[in-house]
Tab-separated table of C-alpha atoms in Angstrom:
chain	number	residue	atom	x	y	z
X	1	ALA	CA	-2.365	-0.089	22.930
X	2	GLN	CA	-2.029	3.061	20.905
X	3	SER	CA	-3.964	3.743	17.720
X	4	VAL	CA	-4.337	6.605	15.260
X	5	THR	CA	-7.477	7.531	13.369
X	6	GLN	CA	-7.432	9.802	10.375
X	7	LEU	CA	-11.058	10.639	9.874
X	8	ASP	CA	-10.941	11.472	6.162
X	9	SER	CA	-9.408	9.160	3.587
X	10	GLN	CA	-9.655	11.795	0.840
X	11	VAL	CA	-9.927	15.582	0.966
X	12	PRO	CA	-10.457	17.494	-2.303
X	13	VAL	CA	-10.016	21.261	-2.130
X	14	PHE	CA	-9.547	24.138	-4.540
X	15	GLU	CA	-6.269	26.006	-4.752
X	16	GLU	CA	-5.915	28.856	-2.204
X	17	ALA	CA	-8.689	27.409	-0.025
X	18	PRO	CA	-8.025	26.477	3.612
X	19	VAL	CA	-7.761	22.831	4.606
X	20	GLU	CA	-7.847	20.775	7.785
X	21	LEU	CA	-6.755	17.140	7.959
X	22	ARG	CA	-8.014	15.490	11.103
X	23	CYS	CA	-6.093	13.121	13.345
X	24	ASN	CA	-7.166	11.567	16.628
X	25	TYR	CA	-5.164	9.153	18.695
X	26	SER	CA	-5.792	6.871	21.607
X	27	SER	CA	-3.176	6.287	24.242
X	28	SER	CA	-3.135	5.894	27.986
X	29	VAL	CA	0.373	7.312	28.174
X	30	SER	CA	2.127	10.428	26.926
X	31	VAL	CA	3.033	10.452	23.261
X	32	TYR	CA	5.019	12.306	20.664
X	33	LEU	CA	3.021	13.311	17.576
X	34	PHE	CA	4.066	13.608	13.947
X	35	TRP	CA	2.750	14.443	10.516
X	36	TYR	CA	4.536	12.931	7.527
X	37	VAL	CA	3.842	13.664	3.849
X	38	GLN	CA	4.242	11.204	1.000
X	39	TYR	CA	4.350	12.364	-2.602
X	40	PRO	CA	3.516	9.817	-5.333
X	41	ASN	CA	6.050	6.997	-5.576
X	42	GLN	CA	8.223	8.446	-2.831
X	43	GLY	CA	9.071	7.734	0.806
X	44	LEU	CA	7.835	9.662	3.827
X	45	GLN	CA	9.010	13.179	4.599
X	46	LEU	CA	8.620	14.671	8.064
X	47	LEU	CA	6.286	17.652	7.893
X	48	LEU	CA	6.107	18.669	11.541
X	49	LYS	CA	6.233	17.226	15.020
X	50	TYR	CA	5.191	17.819	18.598
X	51	LEU	CA	7.726	16.648	21.164
X	52	SER	CA	7.157	19.093	24.019
X	53	GLY	CA	6.592	22.777	24.733
X	54	SER	CA	4.194	24.886	22.692
X	55	THR	CA	1.185	22.901	21.547
X	56	LEU	CA	1.096	24.754	18.215
X	57	VAL	CA	3.787	23.622	15.804
X	58	GLU	CA	4.512	24.909	12.324
X	59	SER	CA	6.258	23.679	9.202
X	60	ILE	CA	8.373	25.722	6.827
X	61	ASN	CA	5.788	25.478	4.044
X	62	GLY	CA	2.843	26.964	5.907
X	63	PHE	CA	1.255	23.942	7.592
X	64	GLU	CA	0.519	23.975	11.302
X	65	ALA	CA	-0.846	21.481	13.800
X	66	GLU	CA	-2.091	21.862	17.331
X	67	PHE	CA	-1.745	19.234	20.024
X	68	ASN	CA	-4.958	19.049	22.033
X	69	LYS	CA	-4.468	16.697	24.958
X	70	SER	CA	-8.072	16.803	26.172
X	71	GLN	CA	-9.400	15.982	22.710
X	72	THR	CA	-6.484	13.606	21.950
X	73	SER	CA	-6.158	15.295	18.575
X	74	PHE	CA	-3.395	16.655	16.370
X	75	HIS	CA	-5.182	18.180	13.380
X	76	LEU	CA	-3.168	19.570	10.479
X	77	ARG	CA	-4.172	22.892	8.930
X	78	LYS	CA	-3.099	25.218	6.163
X	79	PRO	CA	-4.832	28.549	5.497
X	80	SER	CA	-4.204	28.504	1.727
X	81	VAL	CA	-3.177	25.392	-0.204
X	82	HIS	CA	-1.203	25.108	-3.425
X	83	ILE	CA	-1.323	22.556	-6.211
X	84	SER	CA	2.057	21.310	-4.987
X	85	ASP	CA	0.488	20.292	-1.647
X	86	THR	CA	-1.246	17.407	-3.413
X	87	ALA	CA	0.037	14.331	-1.594
X	88	GLU	CA	-0.885	11.780	1.048
X	89	TYR	CA	-0.527	12.867	4.657
X	90	PHE	CA	0.068	10.478	7.545
X	91	CYS	CA	-0.403	11.192	11.222
X	92	ALA	CA	1.736	9.130	13.594
X	93	VAL	CA	2.275	8.738	17.332
X	94	ARG	CA	5.082	7.322	19.387
X	95	VAL	CA	5.005	6.564	23.080
X	96	ARG	CA	7.271	8.670	25.277
X	97	TYR	CA	9.760	6.407	26.968
X	98	GLY	CA	12.410	7.428	29.443
X	99	GLY	CA	14.988	8.190	26.803
X	100	SER	CA	14.526	4.991	24.796
X	101	GLN	CA	13.029	4.466	21.394
X	102	GLY	CA	9.628	3.279	20.406
X	103	ASN	CA	8.005	2.510	17.116
X	104	LEU	CA	5.750	4.879	15.196
X	105	ILE	CA	2.088	4.005	14.882
X	106	PHE	CA	0.537	5.445	11.751
X	107	GLY	CA	-2.948	6.300	10.663
X	108	LYS	CA	-4.209	5.078	7.300
X	109	GLY	CA	-3.472	8.375	5.631
X	110	THR	CA	-5.439	11.220	4.045
X	111	LYS	CA	-5.071	11.962	0.351
X	112	LEU	CA	-5.153	15.709	-0.211
X	113	SER	CA	-6.060	16.651	-3.757
X	114	VAL	CA	-5.730	20.341	-4.644
X	115	LYS	CA	-7.631	21.386	-7.761
X	116	PRO	CA	-6.975	24.553	-9.788
H	1	ASP	CA	24.886	15.387	4.730
H	2	ALA	CA	23.351	12.310	3.159
H	3	GLY	CA	19.951	11.329	4.387
H	4	VAL	CA	18.657	7.799	4.732
H	5	THR	CA	19.426	5.707	1.671
H	6	GLN	CA	17.891	2.407	0.620
H	7	SER	CA	18.670	-0.133	-2.070
H	8	PRO	CA	17.435	-1.356	-4.393
H	9	THR	CA	14.639	1.031	-5.362
H	10	HIS	CA	12.546	-1.668	-7.010
H	11	LEU	CA	12.577	-5.450	-6.892
H	12	ILE	CA	10.534	-8.199	-8.495
H	13	LYS	CA	10.546	-11.689	-6.981
H	14	THR	CA	8.458	-14.836	-7.261
H	15	ARG	CA	6.670	-16.668	-4.493
H	16	GLY	CA	8.933	-18.753	-2.286
H	17	GLN	CA	12.054	-16.751	-3.030
H	18	GLN	CA	14.099	-14.812	-0.517
H	19	VAL	CA	14.923	-11.104	-0.633
H	20	THR	CA	17.391	-8.772	1.108
H	21	LEU	CA	16.818	-5.038	1.363
H	22	ARG	CA	19.466	-2.603	2.528
H	23	CYS	CA	19.451	0.678	4.425
H	24	SER	CA	22.087	3.226	5.398
H	25	PRO	CA	21.030	5.605	8.180
H	26	LYS	CA	21.409	9.353	8.267
H	27	SER	CA	24.821	10.520	9.432
H	28	GLY	CA	24.970	10.557	13.235
H	29	HIS	CA	22.068	8.153	13.737
H	30	ASP	CA	22.524	4.779	15.411
H	31	THR	CA	19.049	3.239	15.235
H	32	VAL	CA	17.273	1.741	12.241
H	33	SER	CA	13.600	0.859	12.074
H	34	TRP	CA	11.844	-0.990	9.244
H	35	TYR	CA	8.259	-0.492	8.142
H	36	GLN	CA	6.032	-2.185	5.572
H	37	GLN	CA	3.545	-0.043	3.658
H	38	ALA	CA	0.982	-2.015	1.711
H	39	LEU	CA	-0.893	-0.274	-1.083
H	40	GLY	CA	-3.397	2.216	0.289
H	41	GLN	CA	-2.318	1.722	3.900
H	42	GLY	CA	-0.174	3.483	6.468
H	43	PRO	CA	3.236	2.036	7.301
H	44	GLN	CA	3.321	-0.897	9.735
H	45	PHE	CA	6.284	-1.375	12.083
H	46	ILE	CA	8.351	-4.501	11.447
H	47	PHE	CA	11.300	-4.178	13.842
H	48	GLN	CA	13.981	-1.874	15.163
H	49	TYR	CA	17.746	-2.351	15.534
H	50	TYR	CA	20.141	-0.654	17.904
H	51	GLU	CA	23.665	-1.772	18.833
H	52	GLU	CA	23.304	-4.643	16.348
H	53	GLU	CA	20.398	-6.147	18.272
H	54	GLU	CA	16.687	-6.299	17.559
H	55	ARG	CA	15.136	-4.068	20.223
H	56	GLN	CA	11.467	-4.101	19.272
H	57	ARG	CA	9.348	-6.142	16.934
H	58	GLY	CA	5.932	-5.619	15.441
H	59	ASN	CA	3.398	-8.257	14.495
H	60	PHE	CA	5.322	-9.878	11.663
H	61	PRO	CA	6.213	-13.571	11.245
H	62	ASP	CA	9.689	-15.006	11.671
H	63	ARG	CA	10.095	-14.996	7.883
H	64	PHE	CA	11.034	-11.365	8.418
H	65	SER	CA	14.485	-11.018	9.917
H	66	GLY	CA	17.099	-8.332	10.064
H	67	HIS	CA	20.619	-7.397	10.855
H	68	GLN	CA	22.518	-4.283	11.832
H	69	PHE	CA	26.195	-3.833	11.086
H	70	PRO	CA	28.857	-2.001	13.141
H	71	ASN	CA	28.546	1.015	10.822
H	72	TYR	CA	24.810	1.173	11.767
H	73	SER	CA	23.576	0.141	8.325
H	74	SER	CA	20.916	-2.533	8.268
H	75	GLU	CA	19.404	-5.303	6.196
H	76	LEU	CA	15.876	-6.654	6.075
H	77	ASN	CA	15.517	-10.261	4.938
H	78	VAL	CA	12.263	-11.892	3.960
H	79	ASN	CA	12.165	-15.653	3.359
H	80	ALA	CA	9.558	-17.752	1.572
H	81	LEU	CA	7.959	-14.733	-0.085
H	82	LEU	CA	4.178	-14.573	-0.348
H	83	LEU	CA	2.079	-12.495	-2.712
H	84	GLY	CA	0.975	-10.478	0.317
H	85	ASP	CA	4.548	-9.362	0.951
H	86	SER	CA	4.272	-7.019	-2.033
H	87	ALA	CA	4.656	-3.556	-0.542
H	88	LEU	CA	6.856	-0.514	-0.122
H	89	TYR	CA	9.481	-1.223	2.527
H	90	LEU	CA	10.622	1.857	4.381
H	91	CYS	CA	13.671	2.290	6.528
H	92	ALA	CA	13.840	5.019	9.158
H	93	SER	CA	16.822	6.147	11.185
H	94	SER	CA	17.093	8.015	14.478
H	95	LEU	CA	19.176	8.393	17.613
H	96	PHE	CA	18.311	5.923	20.343
H	97	TRP	CA	19.166	8.010	23.387
H	98	GLY	CA	17.937	11.370	22.196
H	99	ARG	CA	16.076	12.170	25.411
H	100	GLY	CA	13.044	13.431	23.562
H	101	THR	CA	14.939	15.849	21.378
H	102	GLU	CA	15.142	16.340	17.643
H	103	GLU	CA	17.472	13.386	17.296
H	104	GLU	CA	14.802	10.914	18.389
H	105	THR	CA	12.705	11.832	15.376
H	106	GLN	CA	12.647	9.084	12.772
H	107	TYR	CA	13.684	10.104	9.265
H	108	PHE	CA	12.656	7.903	6.367
H	109	GLY	CA	14.404	6.759	3.245
H	110	PRO	CA	12.765	6.640	-0.198
H	111	GLY	CA	11.798	2.994	0.222
H	112	THR	CA	12.176	-0.219	-1.746
H	113	ARG	CA	9.141	-1.313	-3.724
H	114	LEU	CA	8.868	-5.099	-3.707
H	115	LEU	CA	6.571	-6.940	-6.072
H	116	VAL	CA	6.027	-10.654	-5.520
H	117	LEU	CA	4.597	-12.569	-8.479
């Protein structure tokens, strides 16, 4: 069975500091990897994803994540955070099937709090 | 292009009652998945619908049932509500046969917050 571990439940940082949110997964098969962001009292928004190809993926707002197969990790990074990045971030995996769907398995989330 | 929409946004019910939540998928998507997010937790998969059939199911009791309509919209029904059913219910849509492309990515709606008293 697949599982996702987000190692930090809360990460406080100062504005313009770098941040890394850690995500490790366990799976005996190939997976797709996702980061979703949830702002207070809202649904989930897709931040970035790894489906195939380059192991380094980027979002439009400066976040990046690198798929590391040997470490089974997909850590999320941003070199300089803004107050508006304050939110909860969820890492998720989905098993690669031969063209069919599978459900997302989520970690418990990491609350990023950016202080001025 | 409308994204995933859900209704209602909030709902208050009492124990033992029944509730129906609704979801309209993103334009072009044919698959709807439902998730339950309890307070302070990550979303948990309930079930997935494609071609009006339940294709996958998570570890949820039979009190949780669903339906998908020919226009791909979906309903989640919960019978005999328990206090523990209080949660944010999220609907996600995608394309079933996306072959690993962008279309297989699940996009979420804003959710329905259910409170059971």
